[in-house]
XYZ file of C-alpha atoms in Angstrom:
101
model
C -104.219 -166.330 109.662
C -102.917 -164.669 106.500
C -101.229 -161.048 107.180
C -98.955 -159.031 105.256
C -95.158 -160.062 105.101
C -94.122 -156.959 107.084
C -96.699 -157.190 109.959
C -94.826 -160.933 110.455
C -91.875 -159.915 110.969
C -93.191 -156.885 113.116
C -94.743 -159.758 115.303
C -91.310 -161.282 116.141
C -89.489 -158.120 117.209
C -90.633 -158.583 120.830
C -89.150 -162.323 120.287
C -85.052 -160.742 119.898
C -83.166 -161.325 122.211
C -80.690 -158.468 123.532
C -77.955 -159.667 121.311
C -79.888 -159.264 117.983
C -80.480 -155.837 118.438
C -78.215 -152.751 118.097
C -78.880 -149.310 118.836
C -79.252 -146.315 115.833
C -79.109 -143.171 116.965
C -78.726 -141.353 119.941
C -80.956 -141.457 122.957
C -81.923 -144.290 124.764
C -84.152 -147.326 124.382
C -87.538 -147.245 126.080
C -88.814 -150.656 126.968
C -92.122 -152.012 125.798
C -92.669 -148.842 123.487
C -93.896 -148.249 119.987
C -91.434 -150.074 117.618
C -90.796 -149.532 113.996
C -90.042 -151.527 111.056
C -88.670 -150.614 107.782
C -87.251 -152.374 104.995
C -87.041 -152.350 101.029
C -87.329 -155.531 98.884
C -89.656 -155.834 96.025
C -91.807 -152.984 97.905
C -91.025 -150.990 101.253
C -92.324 -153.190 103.563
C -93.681 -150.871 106.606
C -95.488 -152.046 109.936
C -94.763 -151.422 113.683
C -96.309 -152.951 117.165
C -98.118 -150.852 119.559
C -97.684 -152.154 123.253
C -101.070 -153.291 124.821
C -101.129 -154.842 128.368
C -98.617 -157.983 128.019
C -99.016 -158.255 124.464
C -98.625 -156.077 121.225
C -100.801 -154.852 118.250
C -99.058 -155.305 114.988
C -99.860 -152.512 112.345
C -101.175 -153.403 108.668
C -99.422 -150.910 106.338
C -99.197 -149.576 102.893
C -96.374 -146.850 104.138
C -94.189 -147.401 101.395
C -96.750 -145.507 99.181
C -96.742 -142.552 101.028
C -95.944 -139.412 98.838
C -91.984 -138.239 98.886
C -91.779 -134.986 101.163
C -88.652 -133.589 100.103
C -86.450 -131.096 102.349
C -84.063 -129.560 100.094
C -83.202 -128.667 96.569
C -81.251 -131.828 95.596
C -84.123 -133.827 96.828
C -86.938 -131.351 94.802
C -84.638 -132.188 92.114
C -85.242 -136.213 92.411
C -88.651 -135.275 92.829
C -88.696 -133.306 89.329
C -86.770 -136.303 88.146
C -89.274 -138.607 89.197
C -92.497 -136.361 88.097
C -91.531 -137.081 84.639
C -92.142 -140.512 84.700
C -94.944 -140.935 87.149
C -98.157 -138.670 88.863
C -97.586 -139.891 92.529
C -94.341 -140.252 93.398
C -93.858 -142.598 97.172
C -90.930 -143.194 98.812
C -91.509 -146.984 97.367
C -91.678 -145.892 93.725
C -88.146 -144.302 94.967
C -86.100 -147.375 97.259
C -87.833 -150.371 95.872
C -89.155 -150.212 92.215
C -87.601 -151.581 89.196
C -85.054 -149.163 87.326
C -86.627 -146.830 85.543
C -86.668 -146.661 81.299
């Protein structure tokens, strides 16, 4: 089976053991809930796992190319910024891509 690099290493999470994993945020962990993944490289790798029964459903994403939301004037700013170079500006095109000219 062939699936994208991110929806691997979504398939292991359930495979850490307590002492690979460390808490961000407040709150507290639910067990065998929806879980995340996140991560810039070359791209921004997004997928997740969706508990079903005993096992999990990994999620195929392109998440990294959703459009930048920004939230306050610095980041409209960015966005501005970014608008000169490109039409669709993702959160991607913003983390991962090569520098700009």
């Amino acid at each position: 089976m062939v699936v994208n690099d991110f929806t691997a290493l979504a398939m292991s999470l359930p495979r850490l053991q307590a002492a690979d994993l460390r808490q961000v945020g407040g709150g507290q962990a639910v067990r065998k809930s929806v879980i995340g993944l996140i991560g810039a490289g070359t791209g921004l790798g997004v997928s997740g796992l969706i508990p079903a029964g005993d096992s999990w459903v990994s999620l195929g994403s392109e998440g990294g190319h959703a459009s930048v939301a920004p939230r306050d004037e610095r980041e409209i700013a960015v966005l501005r910024h970014a608008w000169r170079q490109f039409d669709h500006v993702s959160f991607e095109r913003l983390l991962s891509a090569p520098a700009w000219r």
